[in-house]
mmCIF file of C-alpha atoms in Angstrom:
data_model
loop_
_atom_site.group_PDB
_atom_site.id
_atom_site.type_symbol
_atom_site.label_atom_id
_atom_site.label_comp_id
_atom_site.label_asym_id
_atom_site.label_seq_id
_atom_site.Cartn_x
_atom_site.Cartn_y
_atom_site.Cartn_z
ATOM 1 C CA MET B 9 234.350 2.834 -55.193
ATOM 2 C CA GLU B 10 237.550 5.365 -54.490
ATOM 3 C CA PRO B 11 240.312 5.120 -56.008
ATOM 4 C CA VAL B 12 243.245 4.885 -54.063
ATOM 5 C CA THR B 13 245.670 7.616 -53.596
ATOM 6 C CA ALA B 14 249.465 7.707 -53.659
ATOM 7 C CA VAL B 15 249.840 8.044 -49.905
ATOM 8 C CA GLN B 16 247.676 5.509 -49.200
ATOM 9 C CA ALA B 17 248.903 3.354 -50.707
ATOM 10 C CA ASP B 18 252.421 3.591 -49.292
ATOM 11 C CA VAL B 19 250.510 3.702 -45.968
ATOM 12 C CA LYS B 20 251.262 0.196 -44.748
ATOM 13 C CA PRO B 21 248.861 -0.884 -42.892
ATOM 14 C CA SER B 22 249.298 -3.077 -39.628
ATOM 15 C CA GLY B 23 247.559 -5.746 -38.158
ATOM 16 C CA PRO B 24 244.450 -7.572 -40.848
ATOM 17 C CA PRO B 25 244.938 -7.540 -43.926
ATOM 18 C CA LEU B 26 242.496 -5.259 -45.638
ATOM 19 C CA LEU B 27 238.980 -6.758 -47.100
ATOM 20 C CA ASP B 28 239.788 -5.634 -51.564
ATOM 21 C CA GLY B 29 236.550 -3.436 -52.939
ATOM 22 C CA MET B 30 236.050 -2.172 -49.122
ATOM 23 C CA PRO B 31 237.408 1.964 -48.952
ATOM 24 C CA ARG B 32 238.647 3.958 -45.845
ATOM 25 C CA GLN B 33 239.607 0.513 -44.632
ATOM 26 C CA ARG B 34 243.559 2.079 -43.901
ATOM 27 C CA VAL B 35 243.060 4.990 -40.712
ATOM 28 C CA ARG B 36 246.327 5.437 -38.992
ATOM 29 C CA LEU B 37 244.772 3.993 -34.891
ATOM 30 C CA ALA B 38 246.303 6.337 -32.688
ATOM 31 C CA PRO B 39 248.791 4.324 -30.368
ATOM 32 C CA ALA B 40 247.116 3.321 -27.261
ATOM 33 C CA PRO B 41 249.093 5.208 -24.099
ATOM 34 C CA ALA B 42 251.080 3.722 -22.048
ATOM 35 C CA PRO B 43 250.381 2.250 -18.592
ATOM 36 C CA ALA B 44 250.400 4.376 -15.758
ATOM 37 C CA PRO B 45 253.379 3.670 -13.570
ATOM 38 C CA LEU B 46 252.225 0.988 -10.133
ATOM 39 C CA ALA B 47 252.762 3.442 -6.955
ATOM 40 C CA LEU B 48 253.596 1.095 -4.608
ATOM 41 C CA PRO B 49 252.127 1.410 -1.019
ATOM 42 C CA ARG B 50 254.294 3.881 1.711
ATOM 43 C CA PRO B 51 254.272 1.696 5.224
ATOM 44 C CA THR B 52 252.999 2.213 7.285
ATOM 45 C CA VAL B 53 254.907 3.569 10.916
ATOM 46 C CA ALA B 54 252.668 3.053 13.922
ATOM 47 C CA PRO B 55 252.430 6.275 15.699
ATOM 48 C CA ALA B 56 254.435 6.009 18.729
ATOM 49 C CA ARG B 57 251.777 5.314 22.388
ATOM 50 C CA ARG B 58 252.536 8.126 24.552
ATOM 51 C CA LEU B 59 252.173 8.158 27.943
ATOM 52 C CA PRO B 60 248.953 8.793 30.205
ATOM 53 C CA ARG B 61 247.905 12.638 30.772
ATOM 54 C CA LEU B 62 247.465 12.691 34.252
ATOM 55 C CA TRP B 63 243.729 12.830 34.023
ATOM 56 C CA GLN B 64 243.306 9.616 32.951
ATOM 57 C CA LEU B 65 245.036 7.854 35.802
ATOM 58 C CA LEU B 66 242.547 9.905 37.701
ATOM 59 C CA PRO B 67 239.281 9.059 38.496
ATOM 60 C CA THR B 68 236.173 11.358 36.421
ATOM 61 C CA PRO B 69 232.510 11.267 35.601
ATOM 62 C CA THR B 70 231.936 9.754 32.259
ATOM 63 C CA GLY B 71 235.292 7.644 31.678
ATOM 64 C CA THR B 72 235.380 5.827 34.807
ATOM 65 C CA PRO B 73 231.641 6.635 36.530
ATOM 66 C CA PHE B 74 231.816 3.260 39.748
ATOM 67 C CA THR B 75 235.342 4.804 40.277
ATOM 68 C CA PHE B 76 234.822 8.135 41.240
ATOM 69 C CA GLY B 77 230.909 7.714 42.653
ATOM 70 C CA TYR B 78 233.007 5.553 45.756
ATOM 71 C CA THR B 79 235.947 8.279 45.729
ATOM 72 C CA LEU B 80 233.632 10.347 46.585
ATOM 73 C CA VAL B 81 231.602 8.161 48.382
ATOM 74 C CA LEU B 82 235.173 7.114 50.456
ATOM 75 C CA ILE B 83 236.164 10.989 50.989
ATOM 76 C CA ALA B 84 232.816 11.330 53.013
ATOM 77 C CA THR B 85 233.474 9.067 55.308
ATOM 78 C CA SER B 86 237.030 10.082 55.526
ATOM 79 C CA VAL B 87 235.953 14.068 57.048
ATOM 80 C CA PHE B 88 233.232 12.314 59.087
ATOM 81 C CA THR B 89 235.541 9.986 60.554
ATOM 82 C CA THR B 90 238.158 12.495 61.155
ATOM 83 C CA TYR B 91 236.001 15.351 62.310
ATOM 84 C CA ALA B 92 233.271 12.819 64.021
ATOM 85 C CA SER B 93 232.527 12.249 67.482
ATOM 86 C CA PRO B 94 235.046 9.543 68.740
ATOM 87 C CA ALA B 95 233.078 7.469 69.937
ATOM 88 C CA LEU B 96 230.413 7.677 67.568
ATOM 89 C CA VAL B 97 232.769 6.513 64.752
ATOM 90 C CA ALA B 98 232.847 3.434 66.909
ATOM 91 C CA THR B 99 230.232 2.263 66.859
ATOM 92 C CA LEU B 100 229.382 2.214 63.288
ATOM 93 C CA HIS B 101 232.642 0.622 62.669
ATOM 94 C CA GLN B 102 231.376 -1.727 65.133
ATOM 95 C CA ALA B 103 228.159 -2.395 63.869
ATOM 96 C CA THR B 104 229.501 -2.151 60.397
ATOM 97 C CA SER B 105 232.339 -4.724 61.212
ATOM 98 C CA THR B 106 232.062 -7.878 59.171
ATOM 99 C CA ASP B 107 232.895 -10.185 62.297
ATOM 100 C CA VAL B 108 231.937 -13.279 62.217
ATOM 101 C CA ALA B 109 228.743 -12.794 64.710
ATOM 102 C CA HIS B 110 227.974 -10.358 62.481
ATOM 103 C CA LEU B 111 228.605 -12.500 58.938
ATOM 104 C CA ILE B 112 226.107 -15.256 60.673
ATOM 105 C CA ARG B 113 223.041 -12.705 61.761
ATOM 106 C CA THR B 114 223.457 -9.750 58.928
ATOM 107 C CA PRO B 115 225.853 -11.299 56.278
ATOM 108 C CA VAL B 116 224.660 -8.845 53.584
ATOM 109 C CA PHE B 117 224.219 -5.659 55.287
ATOM 110 C CA VAL B 118 228.063 -6.377 56.498
ATOM 111 C CA LEU B 119 229.328 -7.401 53.141
ATOM 112 C CA LEU B 120 228.875 -3.873 51.705
ATOM 113 C CA ALA B 121 228.108 -1.549 54.910
ATOM 114 C CA SER B 122 231.919 -2.461 56.413
ATOM 115 C CA ALA B 123 232.585 -1.321 52.094
ATOM 116 C CA LEU B 124 231.871 2.703 52.791
ATOM 117 C CA TRP B 125 235.014 3.035 55.360
ATOM 118 C CA ILE B 126 238.941 3.599 54.463
ATOM 119 C CA ALA B 127 240.649 1.519 57.950
ATOM 120 C CA GLY B 128 243.150 4.213 58.640
ATOM 121 C CA GLY B 129 241.341 7.287 57.030
ATOM 122 C CA TYR B 130 242.066 8.842 53.793
ATOM 123 C CA THR B 131 246.390 9.320 54.963
ATOM 124 C CA SER B 132 246.529 4.678 54.421
ATOM 125 C CA LEU B 133 247.670 3.664 51.279
ATOM 126 C CA TYR B 134 245.352 2.012 50.053
ATOM 127 C CA VAL B 135 243.733 5.047 49.246
ATOM 128 C CA ILE B 136 246.742 5.739 46.373
ATOM 129 C CA GLY B 137 245.837 2.149 45.180
ATOM 130 C CA PHE B 138 242.305 2.142 44.900
ATOM 131 C CA VAL B 139 242.208 4.702 42.915
ATOM 132 C CA LEU B 140 244.815 4.703 40.945
ATOM 133 C CA ALA B 141 244.085 0.448 39.857
ATOM 134 C CA LEU B 142 240.490 0.810 39.910
ATOM 135 C CA THR B 143 240.057 4.447 37.398
ATOM 136 C CA ALA B 144 242.581 1.556 34.945
ATOM 137 C CA LEU B 145 241.089 -0.921 35.519
ATOM 138 C CA GLU B 146 237.509 0.489 34.929
ATOM 139 C CA ARG B 147 239.273 1.995 31.898
ATOM 140 C CA ARG B 148 240.297 -0.999 30.195
ATOM 141 C CA ILE B 149 236.796 -3.483 31.328
ATOM 142 C CA GLY B 150 233.719 -0.919 32.244
ATOM 143 C CA GLY B 151 232.163 0.124 35.686
ATOM 144 C CA ALA B 152 230.250 -2.742 35.898
ATOM 145 C CA ARG B 153 232.744 -5.911 35.591
ATOM 146 C CA THR B 154 235.165 -3.670 37.497
ATOM 147 C CA VAL B 155 232.258 -3.999 40.762
ATOM 148 C CA VAL B 156 232.524 -7.853 40.286
ATOM 149 C CA VAL B 157 235.936 -7.748 40.746
ATOM 150 C CA PHE B 158 236.194 -5.990 43.512
ATOM 151 C CA LEU B 159 233.507 -7.332 45.556
ATOM 152 C CA LEU B 160 234.807 -10.514 44.081
ATOM 153 C CA GLY B 161 238.255 -10.612 47.062
ATOM 154 C CA HIS B 162 236.239 -8.020 49.371
ATOM 155 C CA VAL B 163 233.629 -11.138 50.550
ATOM 156 C CA LEU B 164 235.960 -13.607 49.246
ATOM 157 C CA ALA B 165 238.643 -12.541 51.294
ATOM 158 C CA THR B 166 236.620 -11.317 54.336
ATOM 159 C CA LEU B 167 235.047 -15.403 53.989
ATOM 160 C CA ALA B 168 238.370 -16.864 54.164
ATOM 161 C CA THR B 169 239.419 -15.499 56.902
ATOM 162 C CA GLU B 170 236.372 -14.774 58.948
ATOM 163 C CA GLY B 171 235.593 -18.565 58.904
ATOM 164 C CA THR B 172 238.845 -19.017 59.515
ATOM 165 C CA VAL B 173 238.420 -17.986 62.826
ATOM 166 C CA GLY B 174 234.758 -18.852 63.450
ATOM 167 C CA ILE B 175 236.590 -22.591 62.769
ATOM 168 C CA ALA B 176 238.635 -22.120 65.595
ATOM 169 C CA VAL B 177 237.090 -20.646 67.640
ATOM 170 C CA LEU B 178 234.724 -23.413 67.080
ATOM 171 C CA VAL B 179 237.625 -26.036 67.839
ATOM 172 C CA GLY B 180 239.206 -24.214 70.837
ATOM 173 C CA HIS B 181 242.280 -22.181 69.434
ATOM 174 C CA LEU B 182 240.851 -18.650 70.404
ATOM 175 C CA PRO B 183 238.630 -17.547 72.387
ATOM 176 C CA GLU B 184 235.062 -16.319 72.181
ATOM 177 C CA SER B 185 236.224 -12.699 71.779
ATOM 178 C CA SER B 186 237.387 -13.650 68.372
ATOM 179 C CA LEU B 187 234.054 -14.139 66.701
ATOM 180 C CA HIS B 188 233.552 -9.670 67.851
ATOM 181 C CA ARG B 189 236.635 -9.290 65.912
ATOM 182 C CA MET B 190 236.686 -5.565 64.222
ATOM 183 C CA ASP B 191 236.845 -6.234 60.920
ATOM 184 C CA TYR B 192 235.722 -2.748 57.611
ATOM 185 C CA GLY B 193 237.681 -1.279 54.905
ATOM 186 C CA ILE B 194 238.379 -1.776 51.381
ATOM 187 C CA SER B 195 241.866 -3.377 51.620
ATOM 188 C CA PHE B 196 240.506 -7.027 50.016
ATOM 189 C CA GLY B 197 238.569 -5.217 47.324
ATOM 190 C CA VAL B 198 240.927 -3.134 46.317
ATOM 191 C CA ALA B 199 244.126 -6.051 46.715
ATOM 192 C CA ALA B 200 241.488 -7.841 43.906
ATOM 193 C CA CYS B 201 241.243 -4.803 41.744
ATOM 194 C CA VAL B 202 245.023 -4.648 41.484
ATOM 195 C CA GLY B 203 245.603 -8.550 40.790
ATOM 196 C CA ALA B 204 243.142 -8.587 38.007
ATOM 197 C CA LEU B 205 244.898 -4.518 36.311
ATOM 198 C CA CYS B 206 248.460 -5.894 35.977
ATOM 199 C CA GLY B 207 246.680 -9.353 33.669
ATOM 200 C CA LEU B 208 246.110 -6.627 31.155
ATOM 201 C CA LEU B 209 249.001 -4.227 32.243
ATOM 202 C CA ARG B 210 251.718 -5.185 29.227
ATOM 203 C CA PRO B 211 254.905 -6.983 31.262
ATOM 204 C CA TRP B 212 257.759 -4.389 31.626
ATOM 205 C CA LEU B 213 254.889 -3.051 34.219
ATOM 206 C CA ALA B 214 252.537 -6.472 35.699
ATOM 207 C CA LEU B 215 255.128 -7.577 36.545
ATOM 208 C CA PRO B 216 257.407 -5.496 38.308
ATOM 209 C CA ILE B 217 253.691 -4.147 40.503
ATOM 210 C CA LEU B 218 252.949 -7.600 41.350
ATOM 211 C CA GLY B 219 255.791 -8.669 42.746
ATOM 212 C CA TYR B 220 256.636 -5.692 44.644
ATOM 213 C CA TYR B 221 253.132 -5.791 46.416
ATOM 214 C CA THR B 222 253.003 -9.741 46.736
ATOM 215 C CA TRP B 223 256.091 -9.004 48.745
ATOM 216 C CA VAL B 224 254.670 -6.160 50.681
ATOM 217 C CA LEU B 225 252.055 -8.752 51.846
ATOM 218 C CA VAL B 226 254.343 -11.297 52.886
ATOM 219 C CA GLU B 227 255.988 -9.255 54.739
ATOM 220 C CA ALA B 228 253.821 -7.791 56.673
ATOM 221 C CA LEU B 229 252.662 -12.088 56.862
ATOM 222 C CA ILE B 230 256.588 -12.048 58.551
ATOM 223 C CA ALA B 231 255.898 -9.608 61.153
ATOM 224 C CA PHE B 232 252.802 -11.172 61.940
ATOM 225 C CA SER B 233 250.731 -8.017 62.967
ATOM 226 C CA ASP B 234 246.992 -8.463 61.557
ATOM 227 C CA PRO B 235 247.982 -12.539 60.444
ATOM 228 C CA MET B 236 244.496 -12.785 60.143
ATOM 229 C CA THR B 237 244.200 -9.534 57.561
ATOM 230 C CA ASN B 238 247.023 -9.956 55.771
ATOM 231 C CA TRP B 239 246.236 -13.122 54.468
ATOM 232 C CA GLY B 240 243.191 -12.179 53.429
ATOM 233 C CA HIS B 241 245.184 -9.434 51.780
ATOM 234 C CA LEU B 242 247.464 -12.051 50.154
ATOM 235 C CA ILE B 243 244.075 -14.258 49.391
ATOM 236 C CA ALA B 244 242.357 -11.067 47.589
ATOM 237 C CA LEU B 245 245.684 -11.159 45.088
ATOM 238 C CA THR B 246 245.509 -14.203 44.128
ATOM 239 C CA ILE B 247 241.884 -13.971 43.696
ATOM 240 C CA GLY B 248 242.429 -10.811 41.637
ATOM 241 C CA VAL B 249 245.435 -13.017 39.219
ATOM 242 C CA ALA B 250 242.912 -15.928 38.747
ATOM 243 C CA THR B 251 240.264 -12.941 36.990
ATOM 244 C CA TRP B 252 242.982 -13.022 33.920
ATOM 245 C CA PRO B 253 241.054 -14.908 31.492
ATOM 246 C CA TRP B 254 238.122 -13.420 32.032
ATOM 247 C CA VAL B 255 239.232 -9.531 32.646
ATOM 248 C CA ARG B 256 241.371 -9.948 29.572
ATOM 249 C CA ARG B 257 237.622 -11.074 27.822
ATOM 250 C CA TRP B 258 236.392 -8.330 28.348
ATOM 251 C CA SER B 259 238.943 -5.256 27.718
ATOM 252 C CA ALA B 260 239.159 -7.223 24.336
ATOM 253 C CA ALA B 261 235.398 -7.016 23.978
ATOM 254 C CA ARG B 262 235.339 -2.992 25.315
ATOM 255 C CA ARG B 263 238.415 -2.520 22.836
#
């Protein structure tokens, strides 16, 4: 057993008592390091939302393939109607018109072919509405679902208006010539897409767009220049608004 030196005797042990007869028990332990102070997390600041760039408002072959391809088709048909023979253009418009007579004989063909023309040509305001509305809608819900919304407005509004014309002719309120009433264009589909898009925009932007567009359609209906077409626009817009639960679900799934 080692003798206890004076230095060791002066050191008072800390902790449990020492055992007699056991050497090397009075070794001073290094103090434990102080815990590092807790670093409080810095508050995260959400980045400011930037306004969409110009190219995001226009269709692109990779971002919005449906709208981009459809726009090229409409440009081609608009150029054709501008430079082709007026008699040939009138014949093609009549052959693809969604009047009652054609809907009875070839409904699928005329419902699809009538959407290849722009009533009023490329100077129509519906060209701007088509490009902006369908581009924004396709970026949010995808191309296939945009086709569904467009066709819902185009087909259902056409059947509702032309069906009313057919019933009116049947009961004698309209002449039989109304069965061949010229009807073609993309305006019903555009109206449905505008209505559906408003369900995905922020309220400060959606409400003014929806309110202004509704007012324009109602004002045209009051003017009574083309009541069946004007009613069709309102019906198509209502169809687009009715798709809000679906387009919101589709947009959330796409994100």
